[in-house]
PDB file of C-alpha atoms in Angstrom:
ATOM      1  CA  MET O 477     -21.098  11.589  -4.250  1.00 91.00           C
ATOM      2  CA  ARG O 478     -21.821  14.408  -1.802  1.00 93.00           C
ATOM      3  CA  TYR O 479     -20.870  12.126   1.092  1.00 93.00           C
ATOM      4  CA  ILE O 480     -17.572  11.246  -0.627  1.00 91.00           C
ATOM      5  CA  SER O 481     -16.851  14.907  -1.343  1.00 92.00           C
ATOM      6  CA  SER O 482     -17.554  16.213   2.142  1.00 91.00           C
ATOM      7  CA  SER O 483     -15.756  13.296   3.823  1.00 91.00           C
ATOM      8  CA  THR O 484     -12.656  13.885   1.711  1.00 90.00           C
ATOM      9  CA  LEU O 485     -12.635  17.620   2.412  1.00 92.00           C
ATOM     10  CA  LEU O 486     -13.102  17.120   6.149  1.00 93.00           C
ATOM     11  CA  GLN O 487     -10.398  14.439   6.329  1.00 91.00           C
ATOM     12  CA  PHE O 488      -7.804  16.992   5.245  1.00 91.00           C
ATOM     13  CA  LEU O 489      -9.208  20.397   6.267  1.00 91.00           C
ATOM     14  CA  THR O 490      -9.668  19.267   9.879  1.00 92.00           C
ATOM     15  CA  HIS O 491      -6.152  17.799  10.179  1.00 90.00           C
ATOM     16  CA  PRO O 492      -3.794  20.071  12.185  1.00 89.00           C
ATOM     17  CA  GLU O 493      -0.854  19.415   9.804  1.00 88.00           C
ATOM     18  CA  PHE O 494      -2.724  20.273   6.592  1.00 89.00           C
ATOM     19  CA  LEU O 495      -1.748  23.971   6.439  1.00 91.00           C
ATOM     20  CA  ASN O 496       1.666  25.528   6.951  1.00 90.00           C
ATOM     21  CA  GLU O 497       1.285  29.277   7.589  1.00 91.00           C
ATOM     22  CA  GLY O 498      -2.134  29.057   5.965  1.00 90.00           C
ATOM     23  CA  VAL O 499      -0.931  27.267   2.810  1.00 90.00           C
ATOM     24  CA  PRO O 500      -1.356  23.566   1.848  1.00 90.00           C
ATOM     25  CA  THR O 501       1.899  21.637   1.553  1.00 89.00           C
ATOM     26  CA  LEU O 502       3.194  18.974  -0.827  1.00 91.00           C
ATOM     27  CA  GLY O 503       2.716  15.692   0.963  1.00 88.00           C
ATOM     28  CA  PHE O 504      -0.268  13.941   2.476  1.00 88.00           C
ATOM     29  CA  TYR O 505      -1.331  15.994   5.468  1.00 89.00           C
ATOM     30  CA  GLY O 506       1.856  17.951   6.066  1.00 89.00           C
ATOM     31  CA  ALA O 507       4.956  18.115   3.893  1.00 90.00           C
ATOM     32  CA  PHE O 508       6.278  14.684   2.864  1.00 92.00           C
ATOM     33  CA  GLU O 509       9.192  14.714   0.463  1.00 91.00           C
ATOM     34  CA  PRO O 510       8.944  11.084  -0.818  1.00 92.00           C
ATOM     35  CA  ALA O 511       5.479  11.815  -2.242  1.00 90.00           C
ATOM     36  CA  VAL O 512       6.656  14.848  -4.225  1.00 90.00           C
ATOM     37  CA  GLN O 513       7.005  14.043  -7.914  1.00 88.00           C
ATOM     38  CA  GLY O 514       9.385  15.559 -10.436  1.00 86.00           C
ATOM     39  CA  TYR O 515       6.844  17.872 -12.044  1.00 89.00           C
ATOM     40  CA  SER O 516       5.539  19.214  -8.713  1.00 90.00           C
ATOM     41  CA  CYS O 517       5.985  22.889  -7.856  1.00 89.00           C
ATOM     42  CA  ARG O 518       4.756  25.285  -5.184  1.00 85.00           C
ATOM     43  CA  GLY O 519       1.548  25.836  -7.132  1.00 90.00           C
ATOM     44  CA  SER O 520       0.733  22.118  -7.346  1.00 92.00           C
ATOM     45  CA  VAL O 521      -1.087  22.146  -4.010  1.00 91.00           C
ATOM     46  CA  TYR O 522      -3.855  24.217  -5.576  1.00 91.00           C
ATOM     47  CA  TRP O 523      -4.992  21.268  -7.666  1.00 90.00           C
ATOM     48  CA  SER O 524      -6.840  20.514  -4.423  1.00 89.00           C
ATOM     49  CA  GLY O 525      -9.251  23.224  -5.543  1.00 90.00           C
ATOM     50  CA  LYS O 526     -10.879  20.637  -7.794  1.00 91.00           C
ATOM     51  CA  ALA O 527     -12.617  19.365  -4.670  1.00 89.00           C
ATOM     52  CA  PHE O 528     -14.828  22.466  -4.810  1.00 91.00           C
ATOM     53  CA  LEU O 529     -16.039  22.028  -8.401  1.00 91.00           C
ATOM     54  CA  ALA O 530     -19.402  20.780  -7.113  1.00 92.00           C
ATOM     55  CA  LEU O 531     -20.131  24.357  -6.039  1.00 94.00           C
ATOM     56  CA  LEU O 532     -20.725  25.103  -9.726  1.00 96.00           C
ATOM     57  CA  LEU O 533     -23.787  22.826  -9.706  1.00 96.00           C
ATOM     58  CA  PRO O 534     -27.128  24.640  -9.333  1.00 97.00           C
ATOM     59  CA  GLU O 535     -29.055  24.374  -6.090  1.00 96.00           C
ATOM     60  CA  ASP O 536     -31.711  22.093  -7.607  1.00 97.00           C
ATOM     61  CA  ASN O 537     -29.143  19.540  -8.850  1.00 97.00           C
ATOM     62  CA  PRO O 538     -29.545  15.983  -7.422  1.00 95.00           C
ATOM     63  CA  PHE O 539     -26.035  16.331  -5.990  1.00 96.00           C
ATOM     64  CA  TRP O 540     -27.512  18.780  -3.456  1.00 96.00           C
ATOM     65  CA  GLN O 541     -31.122  17.594  -3.281  1.00 96.00           C
ATOM     66  CA  ALA O 542     -30.703  13.814  -2.916  1.00 95.00           C
ATOM     67  CA  THR O 543     -30.619  12.324   0.577  1.00 93.00           C
ATOM     68  CA  GLU O 544     -27.009  11.768   1.546  1.00 91.00           C
ATOM     69  CA  ASN O 545     -26.047   8.114   1.931  1.00 92.00           C
ATOM     70  CA  GLN O 546     -23.028   5.816   1.997  1.00 91.00           C
ATOM     71  CA  GLY O 547     -23.796   4.077  -1.280  1.00 92.00           C
ATOM     72  CA  ALA O 548     -22.909   0.384  -1.486  1.00 93.00           C
ATOM     73  CA  TRP O 549     -21.353   0.513   1.994  1.00 93.00           C
ATOM     74  CA  GLU O 550     -24.792   1.075   3.499  1.00 91.00           C
ATOM     75  CA  LYS O 551     -26.478  -2.259   2.646  1.00 91.00           C
ATOM     76  CA  GLU O 552     -24.874  -3.915  -0.362  1.00 95.00           C
ATOM     77  CA  LEU O 553     -21.480  -4.727   1.191  1.00 97.00           C
ATOM     78  CA  GLN O 554     -22.054  -7.280   3.937  1.00 96.00           C
ATOM     79  CA  PRO O 555     -19.759  -7.917   6.940  1.00 96.00           C
ATOM     80  CA  GLY O 556     -17.916 -11.229   6.815  1.00 97.00           C
ATOM     81  CA  LYS O 557     -17.431 -11.018   3.057  1.00 97.00           C
ATOM     82  CA  VAL O 558     -14.859  -9.547   0.715  1.00 98.00           C
ATOM     83  CA  TYR O 559     -15.757  -7.875  -2.597  1.00 98.00           C
ATOM     84  CA  ASN O 560     -13.442  -7.820  -5.613  1.00 98.00           C
ATOM     85  CA  ARG O 561     -14.078  -5.681  -8.685  1.00 97.00           C
ATOM     86  CA  PHE O 562     -11.636  -6.294 -11.511  1.00 98.00           C
ATOM     87  CA  GLN O 563     -11.193  -3.529 -14.085  1.00 97.00           C
ATOM     88  CA  GLN O 564     -10.496  -5.282 -17.386  1.00 95.00           C
ATOM     89  CA  GLY O 565      -8.888  -2.372 -19.252  1.00 95.00           C
ATOM     90  CA  PRO O 566      -6.201  -1.208 -16.790  1.00 96.00           C
ATOM     91  CA  GLU O 567      -6.056  -4.675 -15.131  1.00 97.00           C
ATOM     92  CA  ILE O 568      -6.614  -3.114 -11.709  1.00 98.00           C
ATOM     93  CA  LEU O 569      -8.290  -4.978  -8.838  1.00 98.00           C
ATOM     94  CA  ILE O 570     -10.409  -2.989  -6.376  1.00 98.00           C
ATOM     95  CA  THR O 571     -11.224  -4.814  -3.136  1.00 98.00           C
ATOM     96  CA  ASP O 572     -13.714  -3.673  -0.484  1.00 98.00           C
ATOM     97  CA  TYR O 573     -13.514  -4.994   3.090  1.00 98.00           C
ATOM     98  CA  PRO O 574     -16.798  -4.401   4.989  1.00 97.00           C
ATOM     99  CA  ASN O 575     -15.271  -5.747   8.233  1.00 96.00           C
ATOM    100  CA  SER O 576     -12.775  -2.877   8.389  1.00 94.00           C
ATOM    101  CA  GLY O 577     -14.369  -0.321   6.070  1.00 94.00           C
ATOM    102  CA  ALA O 578     -11.213  -0.263   3.954  1.00 96.00           C
ATOM    103  CA  SER O 579     -10.790  -0.341   0.202  1.00 97.00           C
ATOM    104  CA  GLU O 580      -7.706  -1.623  -1.557  1.00 98.00           C
ATOM    105  CA  ILE O 581      -6.226  -1.174  -5.027  1.00 98.00           C
ATOM    106  CA  ARG O 582      -3.877  -3.619  -6.742  1.00 98.00           C
ATOM    107  CA  ALA O 583      -2.259  -2.595  -9.978  1.00 96.00           C
ATOM    108  CA  TRP O 584       1.086  -3.127 -11.633  1.00 93.00           C
ATOM    109  CA  CYS O 585       3.846  -0.888 -12.867  1.00 93.00           C
ATOM    110  CA  HIS O 586       6.743  -1.819 -15.111  1.00 96.00           C
ATOM    111  CA  VAL O 587       8.949   1.254 -15.039  1.00 94.00           C
ATOM    112  CA  PRO O 588      12.702   0.898 -14.406  1.00 95.00           C
ATOM    113  CA  TRP O 589      14.299   3.230 -11.880  1.00 93.00           C
ATOM    114  CA  ILE O 590      17.780   3.239 -13.412  1.00 92.00           C
ATOM    115  CA  THR O 591      17.007   4.306 -16.975  1.00 89.00           C
ATOM    116  CA  SER O 592      13.761   6.221 -16.486  1.00 87.00           C
ATOM    117  CA  TRP O 593      13.804  10.025 -16.727  1.00 88.00           C
ATOM    118  CA  GLU O 594      10.545  10.133 -14.743  1.00 89.00           C
ATOM    119  CA  LYS O 595      11.801   8.167 -11.754  1.00 89.00           C
ATOM    120  CA  PHE O 596       8.698   8.912  -9.700  1.00 90.00           C
ATOM    121  CA  ARG O 597       6.838   6.389 -11.874  1.00 91.00           C
ATOM    122  CA  ALA O 598       9.032   3.653 -10.380  1.00 93.00           C
ATOM    123  CA  SER O 599       8.702   4.971  -6.820  1.00 94.00           C
ATOM    124  CA  GLU O 600       6.560   4.042  -3.828  1.00 95.00           C
ATOM    125  CA  ASN O 601       3.770   6.072  -5.439  1.00 93.00           C
ATOM    126  CA  TYR O 602       3.297   3.197  -7.897  1.00 95.00           C
ATOM    127  CA  ASN O 603       5.308   0.067  -6.971  1.00 97.00           C
ATOM    128  CA  ARG O 604       3.467  -1.235  -3.898  1.00 98.00           C
ATOM    129  CA  LEU O 605       1.873  -4.689  -3.942  1.00 98.00           C
ATOM    130  CA  ALA O 606      -1.355  -2.984  -2.839  1.00 98.00           C
ATOM    131  CA  TYR O 607      -2.623   0.391  -1.646  1.00 98.00           C
ATOM    132  CA  ASN O 608      -5.113   0.650   1.227  1.00 98.00           C
ATOM    133  CA  SER O 609      -7.471   3.519   2.039  1.00 95.00           C
ATOM    134  CA  GLU O 610      -6.724   3.180   5.776  1.00 95.00           C
ATOM    135  CA  PHE O 611      -2.937   2.805   5.580  1.00 96.00           C
ATOM    136  CA  PRO O 612      -1.049   5.480   3.608  1.00 95.00           C
ATOM    137  CA  TRP O 613       2.158   4.112   2.085  1.00 96.00           C
ATOM    138  CA  MET O 614       5.499   4.343   3.870  1.00 97.00           C
ATOM    139  CA  ALA O 615       8.694   5.252   2.021  1.00 97.00           C
ATOM    140  CA  ASP O 616      11.421   2.608   1.803  1.00 97.00           C
ATOM    141  CA  GLY O 617      14.150   2.564   4.441  1.00 96.00           C
ATOM    142  CA  GLU O 618      17.857   2.233   3.699  1.00 93.00           C
ATOM    143  CA  ASN O 619      18.166  -0.748   6.047  1.00 94.00           C
ATOM    144  CA  GLY O 620      15.550  -2.845   4.275  1.00 95.00           C
ATOM    145  CA  GLU O 621      12.493  -1.530   6.114  1.00 97.00           C
ATOM    146  CA  VAL O 622       9.731  -1.949   3.566  1.00 98.00           C
ATOM    147  CA  ALA O 623       5.932  -1.658   3.571  1.00 98.00           C
ATOM    148  CA  MET O 624       3.662  -3.666   1.267  1.00 98.00           C
ATOM    149  CA  ASN O 625       6.439  -4.733  -1.079  1.00 98.00           C
ATOM    150  CA  TYR O 626       9.344  -7.133  -1.373  1.00 98.00           C
ATOM    151  CA  ALA O 627      12.890  -5.867  -0.794  1.00 98.00           C
ATOM    152  CA  ILE O 628      15.928  -7.794  -2.037  1.00 98.00           C
ATOM    153  CA  ARG O 629      19.592  -7.249  -1.135  1.00 97.00           C
ATOM    154  CA  ASN O 630      21.191  -6.745  -4.529  1.00 97.00           C
ATOM    155  CA  ALA O 631      24.754  -7.151  -5.836  1.00 95.00           C
ATOM    156  CA  GLU O 632      25.601  -3.610  -4.662  1.00 95.00           C
ATOM    157  CA  ASP O 633      24.650  -4.649  -1.090  1.00 96.00           C
ATOM    158  CA  GLN O 634      21.642  -2.324  -1.248  1.00 96.00           C
ATOM    159  CA  TRP O 635      18.012  -3.113  -0.536  1.00 97.00           C
ATOM    160  CA  GLU O 636      16.118  -2.927  -3.833  1.00 97.00           C
ATOM    161  CA  VAL O 637      12.325  -3.186  -4.040  1.00 98.00           C
ATOM    162  CA  LEU O 638      10.211  -4.675  -6.802  1.00 98.00           C
ATOM    163  CA  ARG O 639       9.260  -2.267  -9.592  1.00 97.00           C
ATOM    164  CA  LEU O 640       9.018  -4.383 -12.724  1.00 98.00           C
ATOM    165  CA  TYR O 641       5.697  -6.219 -12.557  1.00 98.00           C
ATOM    166  CA  THR O 642       3.791  -8.064 -15.271  1.00 98.00           C
ATOM    167  CA  PHE O 643       0.081  -8.714 -14.812  1.00 98.00           C
ATOM    168  CA  LYS O 644      -0.905 -12.324 -15.529  1.00 98.00           C
ATOM    169  CA  ARG O 645      -4.602 -12.761 -14.731  1.00 97.00           C
ATOM    170  CA  PHE O 646      -7.410 -12.412 -12.189  1.00 98.00           C
ATOM    171  CA  GLU O 647      -9.126 -15.747 -11.656  1.00 97.00           C
ATOM    172  CA  ASP O 648     -11.213 -17.347  -8.885  1.00 97.00           C
ATOM    173  CA  GLY O 649     -10.639 -14.381  -6.592  1.00 96.00           C
ATOM    174  CA  ILE O 650      -6.848 -14.486  -7.036  1.00 98.00           C
ATOM    175  CA  TYR O 651      -4.779 -11.640  -8.527  1.00 98.00           C
ATOM    176  CA  TYR O 652      -1.671 -12.983 -10.279  1.00 98.00           C
ATOM    177  CA  ARG O 653       1.434 -10.970 -11.153  1.00 98.00           C
ATOM    178  CA  ASP O 654       5.031 -11.824 -12.016  1.00 98.00           C
ATOM    179  CA  ALA O 655       7.976  -9.594 -11.153  1.00 98.00           C
ATOM    180  CA  ILE O 656      11.715  -9.413 -11.719  1.00 98.00           C
ATOM    181  CA  LEU O 657      14.431  -7.508  -9.908  1.00 98.00           C
ATOM    182  CA  GLU O 658      15.586  -4.580 -12.041  1.00 97.00           C
ATOM    183  CA  THR O 659      19.307  -5.071 -11.403  1.00 97.00           C
ATOM    184  CA  ASN O 660      19.155  -8.856 -11.775  1.00 97.00           C
ATOM    185  CA  PRO O 661      16.322 -10.300 -13.921  1.00 97.00           C
ATOM    186  CA  GLU O 662      17.358 -13.807 -12.849  1.00 97.00           C
ATOM    187  CA  ILE O 663      15.683 -13.038  -9.515  1.00 98.00           C
ATOM    188  CA  THR O 664      12.022 -13.677 -10.255  1.00 98.00           C
ATOM    189  CA  PHE O 665       8.757 -13.626  -8.344  1.00 98.00           C
ATOM    190  CA  ARG O 666       5.470 -15.326  -9.106  1.00 98.00           C
ATOM    191  CA  LEU O 667       2.930 -13.507  -6.959  1.00 98.00           C
ATOM    192  CA  ALA O 668      -0.606 -14.496  -5.978  1.00 98.00           C
ATOM    193  CA  ASP O 669      -2.818 -12.222  -3.823  1.00 98.00           C
ATOM    194  CA  ILE O 670      -5.950 -13.708  -2.260  1.00 98.00           C
ATOM    195  CA  PRO O 671      -8.086 -11.069  -0.503  1.00 98.00           C
ATOM    196  CA  LEU O 672      -9.964 -12.456   2.528  1.00 98.00           C
ATOM    197  CA  PRO O 673     -12.616 -10.765   4.717  1.00 97.00           C
ATOM    198  CA  ASP O 674      -9.987  -9.639   7.241  1.00 95.00           C
ATOM    199  CA  GLY O 675      -6.862  -9.334   5.136  1.00 95.00           C
ATOM    200  CA  ILE O 676      -4.652 -10.945   2.509  1.00 97.00           C
ATOM    201  CA  LEU O 677      -3.308 -14.444   1.954  1.00 98.00           C
ATOM    202  CA  ARG O 678      -0.149 -14.383  -0.190  1.00 98.00           C
ATOM    203  CA  LEU O 679       1.223 -17.397  -2.092  1.00 98.00           C
ATOM    204  CA  ASP O 680       4.492 -16.327  -3.706  1.00 98.00           C
ATOM    205  CA  LYS O 681       7.259 -18.291  -5.431  1.00 98.00           C
ATOM    206  CA  VAL O 682      10.709 -16.696  -5.382  1.00 98.00           C
ATOM    207  CA  SER O 683      13.570 -17.912  -7.601  1.00 98.00           C
ATOM    208  CA  VAL O 684      17.174 -16.733  -7.180  1.00 97.00           C
ATOM    209  CA  PRO O 685      20.431 -17.831  -8.877  1.00 96.00           C
ATOM    210  CA  GLU O 686      22.441 -17.701  -5.621  1.00 96.00           C
ATOM    211  CA  ALA O 687      21.984 -17.068  -1.897  1.00 96.00           C
ATOM    212  CA  THR O 688      19.926 -13.891  -1.509  1.00 97.00           C
ATOM    213  CA  ASP O 689      18.350 -11.976   1.389  1.00 98.00           C
ATOM    214  CA  ILE O 690      14.719 -10.979   0.901  1.00 98.00           C
ATOM    215  CA  ARG O 691      12.100  -9.177   2.969  1.00 98.00           C
ATOM    216  CA  LEU O 692       8.333  -8.713   2.773  1.00 98.00           C
ATOM    217  CA  GLY O 693       6.566  -5.830   4.486  1.00 98.00           C
ATOM    218  CA  HIS O 694       3.064  -5.381   5.877  1.00 98.00           C
ATOM    219  CA  TYR O 695       1.363  -1.975   5.709  1.00 98.00           C
ATOM    220  CA  SER O 696       2.984   0.590   8.005  1.00 98.00           C
ATOM    221  CA  LEU O 697       1.275   2.103  11.054  1.00 98.00           C
ATOM    222  CA  PRO O 698       1.933   5.702  12.133  1.00 97.00           C
ATOM    223  CA  GLU O 699       2.522   6.553  15.775  1.00 95.00           C
ATOM    224  CA  THR O 700      -0.144   9.211  16.203  1.00 89.00           C
ATOM    225  CA  GLY O 701      -0.290   9.487  19.981  1.00 84.00           C
ATOM    226  CA  LYS O 702       0.796   6.797  22.390  1.00 90.00           C
ATOM    227  CA  GLU O 703       3.704   4.520  21.529  1.00 95.00           C
ATOM    228  CA  LEU O 704       3.038   1.658  19.143  1.00 97.00           C
ATOM    229  CA  LYS O 705       2.396  -1.681  20.844  1.00 97.00           C
ATOM    230  CA  GLN O 706       3.773  -5.005  19.690  1.00 97.00           C
ATOM    231  CA  GLU O 707       2.656  -8.511  20.600  1.00 98.00           C
ATOM    232  CA  ILE O 708       3.381 -12.082  19.541  1.00 98.00           C
ATOM    233  CA  ARG O 709       0.422 -14.426  19.892  1.00 97.00           C
ATOM    234  CA  ASN O 710       0.323 -18.150  19.170  1.00 94.00           C
ATOM    235  CA  THR O 711      -2.581 -19.040  16.872  1.00 92.00           C
ATOM    236  CA  GLY O 712      -2.047 -22.775  16.404  1.00 89.00           C
ATOM    237  CA  ALA O 713      -1.236 -22.131  12.745  1.00 86.00           C
ATOM    238  CA  GLY O 714       1.834 -20.056  13.547  1.00 91.00           C
ATOM    239  CA  ASP O 715       2.826 -17.058  15.630  1.00 96.00           C
ATOM    240  CA  ALA O 716       0.935 -13.869  14.849  1.00 98.00           C
ATOM    241  CA  TYR O 717       3.115 -10.776  15.039  1.00 98.00           C
ATOM    242  CA  ILE O 718       0.764  -7.928  15.974  1.00 98.00           C
ATOM    243  CA  LEU O 719       1.415  -4.186  15.789  1.00 98.00           C
ATOM    244  CA  SER O 720      -1.137  -1.674  17.097  1.00 97.00           C
ATOM    245  CA  ASN O 721      -1.750   2.038  17.479  1.00 96.00           C
ATOM    246  CA  GLU O 722      -4.829   3.764  18.959  1.00 94.00           C
ATOM    247  CA  HIS O 723      -6.914   3.040  15.862  1.00 93.00           C
ATOM    248  CA  TYR O 724      -5.743  -0.191  14.219  1.00 95.00           C
ATOM    249  CA  SER O 725      -4.144  -3.562  14.849  1.00 96.00           C
ATOM    250  CA  GLN O 726      -2.288  -5.465  12.136  1.00 97.00           C
ATOM    251  CA  ALA O 727      -0.967  -9.010  12.158  1.00 98.00           C
ATOM    252  CA  MET O 728       1.397 -11.089  10.036  1.00 98.00           C
ATOM    253  CA  ILE O 729       1.671 -14.889  10.174  1.00 98.00           C
ATOM    254  CA  SER O 730       4.227 -16.935   8.259  1.00 97.00           C
ATOM    255  CA  LEU O 731       2.530 -20.159   7.171  1.00 97.00           C
ATOM    256  CA  THR O 732       5.423 -21.367   4.990  1.00 96.00           C
ATOM    257  CA  GLY O 733       8.918 -20.255   4.113  1.00 96.00           C
ATOM    258  CA  TRP O 734       9.958 -17.253   6.202  1.00 97.00           C
ATOM    259  CA  ASN O 735      12.873 -17.608   8.598  1.00 96.00           C
ATOM    260  CA  SER O 736      11.864 -14.728  10.877  1.00 97.00           C
ATOM    261  CA  ILE O 737       9.421 -11.879  11.425  1.00 98.00           C
ATOM    262  CA  GLU O 738      10.364  -8.636  13.158  1.00 97.00           C
ATOM    263  CA  PHE O 739       8.953  -5.284  14.174  1.00 98.00           C
ATOM    264  CA  CYS O 740      10.742  -2.386  12.454  1.00 97.00           C
ATOM    265  CA  TYR O 741      10.469   1.196  13.685  1.00 97.00           C
ATOM    266  CA  THR O 742      11.281   4.104  11.398  1.00 96.00           C
ATOM    267  CA  GLU O 743      11.539   7.892  11.467  1.00 96.00           C
ATOM    268  CA  GLY O 744      10.738  10.283   8.649  1.00 95.00           C
ATOM    269  CA  LEU O 745       9.333   7.628   6.305  1.00 97.00           C
ATOM    270  CA  HIS O 746       5.591   7.928   6.957  1.00 96.00           C
ATOM    271  CA  PRO O 747       3.326  10.741   5.671  1.00 94.00           C
ATOM    272  CA  VAL O 748       1.132  10.850   8.795  1.00 93.00           C
ATOM    273  CA  SER O 749       3.709  10.895  11.605  1.00 93.00           C
ATOM    274  CA  ASP O 750       7.461  11.150  12.007  1.00 93.00           C
ATOM    275  CA  ARG O 751       7.667   7.792  13.790  1.00 96.00           C
ATOM    276  CA  SER O 752       6.047   4.662  12.394  1.00 97.00           C
ATOM    277  CA  GLY O 753       6.266   0.888  12.610  1.00 98.00           C
ATOM    278  CA  VAL O 754       5.980  -1.972  10.158  1.00 98.00           C
ATOM    279  CA  ILE O 755       6.074  -5.757  10.405  1.00 98.00           C
ATOM    280  CA  ASN O 756       8.697  -7.335   8.129  1.00 98.00           C
ATOM    281  CA  ALA O 757       9.274 -11.001   7.295  1.00 98.00           C
ATOM    282  CA  SER O 758      12.788 -11.962   6.223  1.00 98.00           C
ATOM    283  CA  ASP O 759      14.682 -14.949   4.852  1.00 98.00           C
ATOM    284  CA  ARG O 760      17.807 -15.999   2.967  1.00 97.00           C
ATOM    285  CA  THR O 761      17.073 -18.314   0.075  1.00 96.00           C
ATOM    286  CA  GLU O 762      19.476 -20.050  -2.288  1.00 94.00           C
ATOM    287  CA  SER O 763      17.335 -21.318  -5.167  1.00 92.00           C
ATOM    288  CA  GLU O 764      13.554 -21.542  -5.453  1.00 96.00           C
ATOM    289  CA  LYS O 765      11.206 -21.241  -2.513  1.00 97.00           C
ATOM    290  CA  ILE O 766       7.513 -20.789  -1.826  1.00 98.00           C
ATOM    291  CA  TYR O 767       6.351 -18.307   0.798  1.00 98.00           C
ATOM    292  CA  ILE O 768       2.810 -18.352   2.188  1.00 98.00           C
ATOM    293  CA  THR O 769       1.996 -15.307   4.310  1.00 98.00           C
ATOM    294  CA  LEU O 770      -1.235 -14.286   6.037  1.00 97.00           C
TER     295      LEU O 770
END
């Protein structure tokens, strides 16, 4: 617990964008408007003070006296494996990836954007297919740029993301959810996430009443120094579209269904840097189709 506390504090306190004129901002590191929720105010940043509650513990408490360690990440979680922990009550899946050191959370929200008075509950803060400790979420772009969600071109010719999910089950290492498009419940998704040691295998069935454009996004990568690099590499099982910055490389492979994959570059949508990139798969389907994506 002490390792978690100090690591979290250092992650933010050592970041050059954390303070603006000596004051924390509403965002992630610096100010980031999409993450601000309706109840937030200028005093909200001081909830971060909770990180210092451990200072109330006496000096002889095990929190201070125990030898600091990395918990399960030290020996229990073995490279080459993936570890799923399903939380029965909230129906949340927590996945640990020893190969990358990342943790992932899959949940489900079912809050409409149109009729809700707390619209933030239907926003990117809650509607992603998954959330990853290494890849902060990117806000949706007006031109269909999307990260870790599906986007559908709706009847208003706007890109609309999934928000209305229904959890089905977690079985044999597979997390099942269904989803419908808020503005057209005839557009349905049957989603299956299979976490693997180095990523995610998706098996999704999409049903539409008429010809519809859809997109699926990977996690987004911030441009934190040098320009993002893109590469297309043949794997024998399909072309791998690879996007890299100084710290990470991500890949997307269409095994079945997608018509094309592209690299999208955005500005002002990522909490870590003004410029970011994301890999998006796209297709136009007319009835029912299965998409398998690695």
